[in-house]
Coordinates of C-alpha atoms and ligand atoms in Angstrom, one line a residue:
M1250 CA 26.3 41.9 -13.1
L1251 CA 28.2 38.6 -13.7
G1252 CA 31.1 37.5 -11.6
L1253 CA 34.6 37.7 -13.0
M1254 CA 35.8 34.2 -12.2
Q1255 CA 37.1 31.7 -14.8
D1256 CA 35.0 29.5 -16.9
W1257 CA 35.9 25.9 -15.7
Q1258 CA 33.2 23.5 -16.8
L1259 CA 32.2 20.9 -14.3
T1260 CA 33.0 17.8 -16.4
V1261 CA 34.1 14.5 -15.0
D1262 CA 37.2 14.0 -17.1
K1263 CA 38.7 16.7 -14.7
I1264 CA 38.4 14.1 -11.8
L1265 CA 40.7 11.7 -13.4
D1266 CA 43.0 14.6 -14.7
H1267 CA 43.2 15.6 -11.0
A1268 CA 44.0 12.0 -9.8
N1269 CA 46.7 11.7 -12.4
A1270 CA 48.2 15.1 -11.5
S1271 CA 48.0 14.7 -7.7
F1272 CA 47.9 11.0 -6.8
P1273 CA 49.3 9.2 -9.9
R1274 CA 50.8 6.4 -7.8
R1275 CA 47.8 5.8 -5.5
E1276 CA 46.8 2.2 -6.0
V1277 CA 43.7 0.7 -7.6
V1278 CA 43.4 -2.9 -6.6
T1279 CA 41.0 -5.4 -8.3
R1280 CA 39.9 -8.9 -7.7
S1281 CA 40.0 -9.7 -11.4
V1282 CA 37.2 -11.6 -13.1
E1283 CA 39.9 -14.0 -14.3
G1284 CA 40.8 -14.7 -10.6
P1285 CA 44.1 -13.1 -9.4
I1286 CA 44.3 -9.8 -7.5
S1287 CA 45.7 -7.1 -9.9
R1288 CA 47.3 -3.8 -9.0
T1289 CA 47.5 -0.6 -10.9
T1290 CA 47.5 3.1 -10.2
Y1291 CA 45.4 6.2 -11.0
G1292 CA 48.2 7.2 -13.4
N1293 CA 47.9 4.0 -15.4
I1294 CA 44.1 4.1 -15.3
Y1295 CA 44.3 7.7 -16.8
R1296 CA 46.7 6.7 -19.6
R1297 CA 44.6 3.5 -20.5
A1298 CA 41.3 5.4 -20.3
K1299 CA 42.7 7.8 -22.9
Q1300 CA 43.5 4.8 -25.1
V1301 CA 39.9 3.7 -24.6
S1302 CA 38.8 7.2 -26.0
N1303 CA 41.2 6.8 -29.0
A1304 CA 39.9 3.3 -29.7
L1305 CA 36.3 4.4 -29.4
R1306 CA 37.0 7.3 -31.8
E1307 CA 38.6 5.0 -34.3
R1308 CA 35.4 2.9 -34.2
G1309 CA 33.5 5.9 -35.2
I1310 CA 32.1 6.8 -31.7
K1311 CA 31.1 10.5 -31.6
P1312 CA 30.1 12.7 -28.6
G1313 CA 26.6 11.8 -27.6
D1314 CA 26.8 8.1 -28.8
R1315 CA 26.0 5.6 -26.1
V1316 CA 28.7 3.1 -25.0
A1317 CA 27.4 0.3 -22.8
T1318 CA 29.1 -1.8 -20.1
L1319 CA 27.8 -5.1 -18.6
A1320 CA 30.4 -5.4 -16.0
W1321 CA 31.5 -5.8 -12.4
N1322 CA 33.6 -3.2 -10.5
T1323 CA 37.1 -3.6 -11.9
E1324 CA 40.0 -1.4 -13.1
R1325 CA 39.1 -2.0 -16.7
H1326 CA 35.5 -1.0 -16.1
L1327 CA 36.8 2.2 -14.6
E1328 CA 39.0 2.8 -17.7
A1329 CA 36.1 2.2 -20.0
W1330 CA 33.9 4.5 -17.9
Y1331 CA 36.3 7.5 -18.0
G1332 CA 37.4 6.8 -21.5
A1333 CA 33.8 7.1 -22.8
M1334 CA 32.8 10.0 -20.5
G1335 CA 35.9 11.9 -21.1
M1336 CA 35.4 12.1 -24.9
G1337 CA 31.8 13.1 -24.5
A1338 CA 30.2 9.7 -25.2
V1339 CA 27.5 8.5 -22.8
L1340 CA 28.5 5.6 -20.6
H1341 CA 25.5 3.3 -20.2
T1342 CA 25.9 0.9 -17.2
V1343 CA 23.6 -2.1 -17.8
N1344 CA 22.5 -4.1 -14.8
P1345 CA 23.3 -7.8 -15.5
R1346 CA 20.9 -8.9 -12.9
L1347 CA 17.9 -8.1 -15.1
F1348 CA 16.3 -10.7 -17.3
P1349 CA 18.1 -11.1 -20.6
D1350 CA 15.0 -9.9 -22.6
Q1351 CA 15.0 -6.7 -20.4
I1352 CA 18.7 -6.2 -21.0
A1353 CA 18.2 -6.5 -24.7
W1354 CA 15.2 -4.1 -24.5
I1355 CA 17.3 -1.5 -22.6
I1356 CA 20.3 -1.7 -25.0
N1357 CA 18.1 -1.3 -28.0
H1358 CA 16.3 1.6 -26.3
A1359 CA 19.6 3.3 -25.5
E1360 CA 20.8 2.5 -29.0
D1361 CA 24.2 1.5 -27.6
K1362 CA 26.9 1.1 -30.3
I1363 CA 29.7 -0.6 -28.4
L1364 CA 29.2 -3.1 -25.6
F1365 CA 32.0 -3.8 -23.1
F1366 CA 31.2 -7.0 -21.1
D1367 CA 32.8 -9.1 -18.4
T1368 CA 33.4 -12.7 -19.5
T1369 CA 31.0 -13.8 -16.7
F1370 CA 28.2 -12.4 -18.8
A1371 CA 29.2 -14.0 -22.1
P1372 CA 26.3 -16.4 -21.9
I1373 CA 23.8 -13.4 -21.6
I1374 CA 25.5 -11.7 -24.6
E1375 CA 25.4 -14.8 -26.7
K1376 CA 21.6 -15.2 -26.0
I1377 CA 20.7 -11.6 -26.7
A1378 CA 23.2 -10.7 -29.5
P1379 CA 20.7 -11.6 -32.3
Q1380 CA 18.1 -9.1 -30.8
L1381 CA 20.6 -6.2 -30.4
K1382 CA 20.0 -3.8 -33.3
T1383 CA 22.6 -1.1 -32.8
V1384 CA 25.7 -2.8 -31.2
T1385 CA 28.5 -3.0 -33.7
T1386 CA 31.3 -4.2 -31.5
Y1387 CA 31.4 -6.4 -28.4
V1388 CA 34.5 -5.9 -26.2
A1389 CA 35.3 -8.6 -23.7
L1390 CA 37.0 -6.9 -20.7
T1391 CA 39.9 -9.4 -20.7
D1392 CA 43.0 -10.2 -22.7
R1393 CA 43.2 -12.6 -25.7
D1394 CA 44.1 -15.6 -23.5
H1395 CA 40.9 -15.3 -21.5
L1396 CA 38.4 -14.6 -24.4
P1397 CA 35.3 -16.6 -23.9
K1398 CA 34.6 -19.3 -26.5
G1399 CA 31.2 -18.8 -28.2
T1400 CA 29.4 -17.3 -31.0
V1401 CA 29.1 -13.6 -30.1
P1402 CA 29.7 -11.7 -33.4
H1403 CA 32.4 -9.0 -33.8
F1404 CA 33.9 -9.4 -30.4
V1405 CA 37.3 -8.4 -29.4
A1406 CA 39.5 -8.7 -26.3
Y1407 CA 39.7 -5.4 -24.4
E1408 CA 43.5 -5.5 -24.3
D1409 CA 43.5 -5.8 -28.2
F1410 CA 40.9 -3.2 -28.4
I1411 CA 43.1 -0.5 -26.7
H1412 CA 46.5 -1.9 -27.9
G1413 CA 48.6 0.5 -29.9
H1414 CA 46.5 3.5 -29.2
A1415 CA 48.1 6.7 -28.0
Q1416 CA 48.1 7.4 -24.2
D1417 CA 46.9 10.9 -24.7
A1418 CA 43.6 12.1 -26.1
Q1419 CA 41.5 15.2 -26.1
W1420 CA 39.0 15.2 -23.2
G1421 CA 36.5 17.6 -22.1
G1422 CA 36.0 20.9 -23.9
F1423 CA 32.2 20.5 -23.9
D1424 CA 29.4 22.0 -21.9
E1425 CA 29.1 20.8 -18.4
N1426 CA 25.4 20.0 -19.1
T1427 CA 26.4 17.5 -21.7
A1428 CA 25.1 13.9 -21.2
C1429 CA 27.6 11.7 -19.3
G1430 CA 26.0 8.5 -18.0
L1431 CA 22.8 6.5 -18.6
C1432 CA 21.2 4.1 -16.1
Y1433 CA 17.8 2.5 -16.3
T1434 CA 15.5 2.1 -13.4
S1435 CA 14.5 -1.4 -12.5
G1436 CA 11.1 -1.1 -14.1
T1437 CA 9.1 -3.1 -11.6
T1438 CA 6.0 -1.3 -13.1
G1439 CA 6.1 -0.9 -16.9
D1440 CA 9.3 -0.6 -19.0
P1441 CA 12.5 0.5 -17.4
K1442 CA 13.1 4.3 -17.8
G1443 CA 16.6 5.8 -18.6
V1444 CA 18.1 8.3 -16.2
L1445 CA 20.5 10.5 -18.1
Y1446 CA 23.1 12.0 -15.9
S1447 CA 25.1 15.1 -17.0
H1448 CA 28.8 15.8 -16.3
R1449 CA 27.7 18.6 -14.0
S1450 CA 25.2 16.5 -12.1
N1451 CA 27.8 13.7 -11.6
L1452 CA 30.5 16.1 -10.5
L1453 CA 28.3 18.0 -8.1
Q1454 CA 27.0 14.7 -6.7
A1455 CA 30.6 13.4 -6.1
M1456 CA 31.5 16.6 -4.3
A1457 CA 28.4 16.5 -2.2
A1458 CA 28.8 12.8 -1.4
N1459 CA 32.2 13.4 0.0
Q1460 CA 31.4 16.1 2.5
S1461 CA 32.7 15.2 5.9
D1462 CA 29.2 14.5 7.1
V1463 CA 28.5 12.2 4.2
F1464 CA 31.2 9.7 3.1
G1465 CA 34.0 12.0 4.3
C1466 CA 36.8 10.2 2.5
G1467 CA 40.3 11.5 2.0
A1468 CA 43.7 10.5 0.5
N1469 CA 44.4 8.4 3.6
D1470 CA 41.3 6.2 3.1
T1471 CA 41.1 2.9 1.3
V1472 CA 37.7 2.6 -0.3
L1473 CA 35.9 -0.6 -1.3
P1474 CA 32.7 0.0 -3.3
V1475 CA 30.8 -3.3 -3.1
V1476 CA 27.9 -1.4 -4.6
P1477 CA 28.1 -2.0 -8.3
M1478 CA 28.9 0.7 -10.8
F1479 CA 25.9 -0.6 -12.7
H1480 CA 23.7 0.4 -9.8
A1481 CA 23.4 4.2 -9.8
N1482 CA 27.1 5.1 -10.3
A1483 CA 28.3 2.9 -7.4
W1484 CA 26.9 5.7 -5.2
A1485 CA 29.4 8.1 -6.7
I1486 CA 32.4 6.3 -5.4
A1487 CA 33.9 5.8 -8.9
F1488 CA 34.1 9.7 -9.0
V1489 CA 34.7 10.2 -5.2
A1490 CA 37.8 8.0 -4.7
P1491 CA 39.9 9.5 -7.6
M1492 CA 38.7 13.0 -6.7
C1493 CA 40.1 12.7 -3.2
G1494 CA 43.0 10.4 -3.9
A1495 CA 41.7 7.4 -1.8
K1496 CA 43.1 4.0 -2.6
L1497 CA 40.4 2.1 -4.5
V1498 CA 39.6 -1.6 -4.0
M1499 CA 37.4 -3.2 -6.7
P1500 CA 35.7 -6.5 -5.7
G1501 CA 35.1 -7.8 -9.2
A1502 CA 32.5 -10.7 -9.4
K1503 CA 32.9 -12.1 -5.8
L1504 CA 30.6 -10.3 -3.4
D1505 CA 30.2 -13.2 -0.9
G1506 CA 31.1 -12.8 2.8
P1507 CA 34.5 -14.5 2.8
S1508 CA 35.6 -12.8 -0.4
V1509 CA 34.6 -9.3 0.8
Y1510 CA 36.2 -10.0 4.2
E1511 CA 39.5 -11.0 2.7
L1512 CA 39.7 -7.7 0.6
L1513 CA 38.7 -5.6 3.6
E1514 CA 41.5 -7.1 5.7
T1515 CA 44.3 -7.7 3.2
E1516 CA 43.9 -4.2 1.6
K1517 CA 43.3 -2.4 4.9
V1518 CA 40.0 -0.9 3.8
T1519 CA 38.7 2.0 5.9
F1520 CA 35.4 2.8 4.1
T1521 CA 33.0 0.5 2.2
A1522 CA 29.4 0.7 0.9
A1523 CA 26.7 -1.8 -0.1
V1524 CA 23.1 -2.9 0.4
P1525 CA 22.1 -4.7 3.6
T1526 CA 22.2 -8.2 2.0
V1527 CA 25.9 -7.9 1.4
W1528 CA 26.4 -7.0 5.0
L1529 CA 24.3 -9.8 6.3
M1530 CA 26.6 -12.2 4.4
L1531 CA 29.7 -10.6 5.8
L1532 CA 28.4 -10.5 9.4
N1533 CA 27.5 -14.2 9.2
H1534 CA 31.0 -15.0 8.0
L1535 CA 32.5 -12.9 10.8
R1536 CA 30.5 -14.8 13.4
E1537 CA 31.1 -18.2 11.9
T1538 CA 34.9 -17.7 11.8
N1539 CA 35.1 -15.6 14.8
S1540 CA 36.9 -12.9 12.9
K1541 CA 37.5 -9.2 13.5
L1542 CA 37.5 -6.1 11.3
T1543 CA 40.8 -4.6 12.1
T1544 CA 40.9 -1.6 9.7
L1545 CA 37.4 -0.7 8.7
K1546 CA 36.0 2.5 10.2
R1547 CA 32.8 3.4 8.3
V1548 CA 30.3 1.4 6.3
A1549 CA 27.6 3.1 4.2
I1550 CA 24.4 1.1 3.9
G1551 CA 21.5 1.9 1.7
G1552 CA 19.3 0.7 -1.1
S1553 CA 16.9 -0.6 1.5
A1554 CA 16.4 0.1 5.2
V1555 CA 19.3 -0.9 7.5
P1556 CA 18.1 -3.8 9.7
E1557 CA 18.5 -3.1 13.4
A1558 CA 20.6 -6.2 13.9
V1559 CA 23.1 -5.1 11.2
L1560 CA 23.4 -1.7 12.8
R1561 CA 24.0 -3.1 16.3
A1562 CA 26.4 -5.7 15.1
F1563 CA 28.6 -3.3 13.1
E1564 CA 28.7 -0.6 15.8
D1565 CA 28.6 -2.5 19.1
D1566 CA 30.3 -5.8 18.1
Y1567 CA 32.9 -4.6 15.6
G1568 CA 33.3 -0.9 16.3
V1569 CA 32.4 0.2 12.7
E1570 CA 30.3 3.3 12.2
V1571 CA 27.2 2.7 10.2
I1572 CA 26.2 5.5 7.8
H1573 CA 22.6 4.9 6.7
A1574 CA 21.9 6.4 3.3
W1575 CA 18.8 6.8 1.2
G1576 CA 18.6 7.6 -2.5
M1577 CA 17.6 6.4 -5.9
T1578 CA 18.9 6.1 -9.4
E1579 CA 17.0 9.3 -10.3
M1580 CA 19.0 11.1 -7.6
S1581 CA 22.5 10.2 -8.8
P1582 CA 21.8 8.5 -6.3
I1583 CA 22.3 10.0 -2.8
G1584 CA 19.5 12.0 -1.1
T1585 CA 19.8 11.6 2.6
I1586 CA 22.5 10.5 5.0
G1587 CA 22.2 9.3 8.6
K1588 CA 25.2 11.0 10.2
M1589 CA 24.4 12.1 13.7
L1590 CA 24.0 15.7 15.0
P1591 CA 25.2 16.9 18.4
E1592 CA 21.7 16.4 19.7
S1593 CA 21.9 12.7 18.8
Y1594 CA 25.4 12.3 20.3
A1595 CA 24.1 13.7 23.6
A1596 CA 21.2 11.2 23.6
D1597 CA 21.2 7.7 25.2
R1598 CA 22.2 4.7 23.1
E1599 CA 18.7 3.5 22.4
T1600 CA 17.6 6.9 21.1
Q1601 CA 20.7 7.0 19.0
I1602 CA 19.8 3.6 17.5
K1603 CA 16.2 4.8 16.7
T1604 CA 17.8 7.9 15.0
K1605 CA 20.3 5.8 13.0
L1606 CA 17.6 3.5 11.7
K1607 CA 16.0 6.6 10.1
Q1608 CA 17.1 7.2 6.6
G1609 CA 18.8 10.5 7.4
R1610 CA 19.0 14.2 6.7
A1611 CA 19.1 15.9 3.3
M1612 CA 22.6 16.1 1.9
F1613 CA 23.6 19.6 0.7
T1614 CA 22.3 19.8 -2.9
V1615 CA 19.1 18.1 -2.0
E1616 CA 15.9 19.8 -1.1
M1617 CA 13.1 17.7 0.2
K1618 CA 9.5 17.9 1.6
I1619 CA 6.6 15.7 2.3
I1620 CA 3.2 16.5 0.8
D1621 CA -0.3 15.0 0.8
D1622 CA -2.2 13.9 -2.3
A1623 CA -3.3 17.5 -2.9
G1624 CA 0.3 18.7 -2.8
V1625 CA -0.1 20.4 0.7
E1626 CA 3.2 20.2 2.7
K1627 CA 3.0 18.1 5.9
P1628 CA 4.7 19.2 9.1
H1629 CA 8.2 18.1 10.1
D1630 CA 7.1 16.5 13.4
G1631 CA 8.3 12.9 12.9
K1632 CA 4.7 11.7 12.9
A1633 CA 2.8 13.1 9.9
F1634 CA 3.7 11.2 6.7
G1635 CA 3.5 12.2 3.1
R1636 CA 4.8 11.6 -0.4
L1637 CA 8.5 12.5 -0.4
V1638 CA 9.4 14.9 -3.2
V1639 CA 12.9 16.3 -3.9
K1640 CA 14.8 18.9 -5.9
G1641 CA 18.5 19.5 -6.7
P1642 CA 21.2 19.7 -9.4
S1643 CA 21.6 15.9 -9.4
V1644 CA 17.9 15.0 -9.5
A1645 CA 16.3 13.9 -12.8
R1646 CA 14.2 16.4 -14.6
A1647 CA 13.1 14.0 -17.4
Y1648 CA 13.7 10.5 -18.4
F1649 CA 15.6 9.5 -21.6
K1650 CA 13.4 9.9 -24.7
N1651 CA 10.7 11.5 -22.5
A1652 CA 9.5 8.3 -20.9
G1653 CA 6.9 8.9 -18.2
A1654 CA 6.6 12.5 -19.2
R1655 CA 4.1 14.6 -17.1
N1656 CA 4.1 17.8 -19.0
E1657 CA 4.5 19.1 -22.5
K1658 CA 8.3 19.8 -21.9
G1659 CA 8.7 16.0 -21.4
E1660 CA 9.6 16.5 -17.7
C1661 CA 8.7 14.0 -15.0
L1662 CA 8.1 16.6 -12.3
E1663 CA 5.3 17.9 -10.1
A1664 CA 3.8 21.2 -11.1
D1665 CA 6.2 23.0 -8.6
G1666 CA 9.3 21.4 -10.1
Y1667 CA 9.8 18.7 -7.5
F1668 CA 10.5 15.1 -8.4
D1669 CA 8.2 12.5 -6.7
T1670 CA 10.4 9.8 -5.3
G1671 CA 7.5 7.3 -4.9
D1672 CA 8.4 6.9 -1.3
V1673 CA 6.3 7.9 1.7
A1674 CA 8.1 9.4 4.6
T1675 CA 8.1 11.4 7.9
I1676 CA 10.6 14.1 8.7
D1677 CA 11.4 14.9 12.4
P1678 CA 12.2 18.3 13.8
L1679 CA 15.9 17.6 13.5
G1680 CA 15.4 16.9 9.8
Y1681 CA 15.8 13.1 9.9
M1682 CA 13.7 11.6 7.2
Q1683 CA 12.2 8.1 7.7
I1684 CA 10.6 6.0 4.9
T1685 CA 7.3 4.5 6.0
D1686 CA 6.3 3.0 2.7
R1687 CA 6.4 3.0 -1.1
A1688 CA 3.6 5.2 -2.3
K1689 CA 2.0 2.3 -4.1
D1690 CA 2.1 0.1 -1.0
V1691 CA 0.5 2.6 1.4
I1692 CA -2.9 1.7 2.5
K1693 CA -5.5 4.4 2.1
S1694 CA -8.2 4.0 4.7
G1695 CA -11.0 6.6 4.9
G1696 CA -8.7 9.3 3.4
E1697 CA -5.9 8.6 5.9
W1698 CA -2.8 6.7 5.2
I1699 CA -1.6 3.5 7.0
S1700 CA 2.1 2.5 6.7
S1701 CA 2.4 -1.2 5.7
I1702 CA 6.1 -1.2 6.7
D1703 CA 5.4 -0.2 10.3
I1704 CA 2.9 -2.9 10.8
E1705 CA 5.2 -5.5 9.2
N1706 CA 8.1 -4.4 11.4
F1707 CA 6.1 -5.2 14.5
A1708 CA 4.4 -8.3 13.1
V1709 CA 7.7 -10.1 12.5
G1710 CA 8.2 -9.8 16.3
A1711 CA 5.2 -11.9 17.1
E1712 CA 5.8 -15.5 18.1
G1713 CA 6.0 -18.0 15.2
V1714 CA 6.2 -15.4 12.4
A1715 CA 9.0 -15.8 9.8
C1716 CA 7.9 -13.1 7.5
A1717 CA 5.0 -10.6 7.3
A1718 CA 3.5 -8.5 4.6
V1719 CA 0.7 -6.0 4.8
I1720 CA -1.4 -5.1 1.8
G1721 CA -4.5 -3.0 1.3
V1722 CA -7.7 -4.9 0.4
A1723 CA -10.9 -3.2 -0.9
H1724 CA -13.4 -2.2 1.6
P1725 CA -16.9 -0.8 0.9
K1726 CA -16.8 1.7 3.7
W1727 CA -13.1 2.7 4.1
D1728 CA -11.8 2.2 0.5
E1729 CA -9.0 0.0 1.7
R1730 CA -8.2 -1.8 5.0
P1731 CA -5.0 -3.7 5.9
L1732 CA -4.7 -7.4 5.5
L1733 CA -1.7 -9.0 7.3
I1734 CA -0.2 -12.0 5.5
I1735 CA 2.1 -14.2 7.5
E1736 CA 4.6 -16.8 6.5
P1737 CA 5.0 -18.9 9.8
K1738 CA 8.3 -20.3 11.0
P1739 CA 8.8 -24.0 10.3
G1740 CA 6.4 -26.0 12.5
A1741 CA 4.6 -22.8 14.0
Q1742 CA 1.0 -22.0 13.6
P1743 CA 0.4 -18.5 14.9
T1744 CA -3.3 -17.7 15.1
R1745 CA -5.1 -14.5 14.0
D1746 CA -6.0 -13.7 17.6
Q1747 CA -2.4 -14.2 18.9
V1748 CA -0.9 -11.9 16.3
L1749 CA -3.5 -9.2 16.7
K1750 CA -3.1 -9.3 20.5
Y1751 CA 0.6 -8.9 20.0
L1752 CA 0.1 -5.9 17.8
D1753 CA -2.4 -4.3 20.3
G1754 CA -0.9 -1.2 21.9
K1755 CA 2.1 -1.1 19.4
I1756 CA 0.2 0.5 16.5
A1757 CA -2.8 2.9 16.4
K1758 CA -6.1 1.1 16.7
W1759 CA -7.3 2.1 13.4
W1760 CA -4.1 0.6 11.8
M1761 CA -5.0 -2.9 13.2
P1762 CA -5.2 -5.3 10.3
D1763 CA -8.8 -6.4 9.6
D1764 CA -7.7 -9.9 9.0
V1765 CA -4.6 -12.2 9.3
V1766 CA -3.9 -15.0 6.8
L1767 CA -1.2 -17.6 6.8
V1768 CA 0.6 -18.6 3.6
E1769 CA 3.4 -21.1 3.0
K1770 CA 5.7 -18.6 1.4
I1771 CA 5.7 -14.9 0.9
P1772 CA 6.9 -14.1 -2.6
L1773 CA 10.1 -12.1 -3.0
G1774 CA 11.1 -10.0 -6.1
A1775 CA 14.4 -10.0 -8.0
T1776 CA 16.1 -7.7 -5.4
G1777 CA 15.0 -9.8 -2.4
K1778 CA 12.1 -7.3 -1.4
I1779 CA 8.6 -8.6 -0.7
N1780 CA 6.7 -8.8 -4.0
K1781 CA 3.6 -6.9 -3.1
L1782 CA 2.3 -6.8 -6.7
A1783 CA 2.1 -10.7 -6.6
L1784 CA 0.4 -10.5 -3.2
R1785 CA -2.1 -7.9 -4.3
E1786 CA -2.9 -10.1 -7.4
Q1787 CA -3.1 -13.2 -5.2
F1788 CA -5.6 -11.5 -2.8
K1789 CA -7.4 -9.3 -5.2
D1790 CA -10.7 -11.1 -4.6
Y1791 CA -10.2 -11.5 -0.9
T1792 CA -13.2 -10.4 1.1
L1793 CA -12.4 -9.1 4.6
P1794 CA -14.8 -10.1 7.4
S1795 CA -15.2 -6.4 8.2
A1796 CA -16.2 -5.8 4.6
Q1797 CA -19.0 -8.3 4.7
A1798 CA -20.3 -6.7 7.9
A1799 CA -20.3 -3.2 6.4
E1800 CA -22.3 -4.3 3.4
Ligands
LIG195 P1 17.0 2.4 -6.9 O1 16.6 3.5 -7.8 O2 16.9 1.0 -7.5 O3 18.2 2.7 -6.2 O4 15.8 2.3 -5.8 C1 15.5 3.4 -5.0 C2 14.5 3.0 -4.0 O5 15.0 2.1 -3.0 C3 14.0 4.2 -3.1 O6 13.1 5.0 -3.7 C4 13.6 3.6 -1.9 O7 12.2 3.1 -2.0 C5 14.5 2.3 -1.7 N1 15.6 2.8 -0.8 C6 16.8 3.2 -1.1 N2 17.6 3.4 0.1 C7 16.8 3.1 1.1 C8 16.9 3.1 2.5 N3 18.1 3.5 3.1 N4 15.8 2.6 3.3 C9 14.7 2.3 2.7 N5 14.5 2.2 1.4 C10 15.5 2.7 0.5

């Protein structure tokens, strides 16, 4: 028997409809790419987004066509975002931090027809335009006076693009499973893969992300998403803020400590979100200038693990609650959230810190478990670790154009329908998940797994160590054994014995690295994480002393 409730398709145009109906005068503030701070409202954004839809339709864009943005978080980006999604086109956010050739590859793969870009990225567009096969119109997100000079073909200023178009347009009216957004994974191994969000997956993600034990925002909040719209939907904030009527503050191109601080204070921001590197810059600025955070209440941190120093500084020095979040592009992106339970509130501060450094508990709409290589589930005892697999309405089932398909249906799932995150984790009895490694970095020794991250975290505490990386090196008896690679602090020369002695008692005996080598510099990747691929390549012929002995 079916229920007798109304058919109300979960499409994201309804979010801006709601903002326009309920919070039309709530402000959206942008540090514009041109420089000055600009102020608008959800009501204006709604009307201009409708103009975008009409302009797109006039250029022949049809439902399902891909419309790309190469842009910072700004009010115009928000208008293009809702304008494209509302009419049933697919908004493809392109990450400008990728190499130009990768950007061109992605745009061609997505077959984007229109490309909105911030003038900051005009040099990239100029470079790749000759390679782009499907883009017919380039729209610079500015007015005519600020158009970049250059040779990009067919480009038009955004203000001219929408000028004269009606401020009303047909939105929605299609199935909630219709494609809505496209975002490519970073492609550290192989070509990037497209994650194709649906209206339903985005809308459910936004509702889940704004539960009180997740972001918990309301109409009295002022929200600053430093996390970019081109990185996994700005963690759903471009949906969450208009949905709940929060004032929105868009940082534009300036994400440095002083610029972020200025916006936090002048706009009286209460909630913000970004990766740890942004917060390191902000905290440095606060210390250097002896400044305080007078309105900020909560900061969501994710993308990589929250460093302990960042957690302690925000909470203990500045009175701002840290919300540790874990997720990925394929999860729309939020998976777990580190909000505390009554058990954690009752614990002493050091136990709380340990809990908060974990990646958190599954948010409603996310199911997760940890499994071994044979697919057998591991216990939730906080010690056993396994591959972290997830399920939910906002988790990818397949990649765009069936990239990375694992079955004949084109899906990228395990046999039981779970998505393998590529992370290795523990889950404790309270449900807090902790990442211990990326699956490809875990060291497999005699059928057991050794966490490279755990050893690294301890090793950086040893005297004279600036940076530490652990990789698995081939071993005739154990398959792989850990090799600890150290970048010393300037002038320091830590020895193998000193470092191993320091680790003694901190990690299990069989985790003890078989050797320690010093290098001048540990290579970092484009996102600032240790480039283990490069290290594995560099040490692929390395023979461990223990391997010689075993032969
Ligand atoms: P992306 O799809 O680019 O957002 O990258 C997702 C990956 O970033 C995850 O699979 C994790 O490996 C890593 N990641 C995200 N959040 C965290 C976190 N809070 N702690 C540790 N790693 C994280």
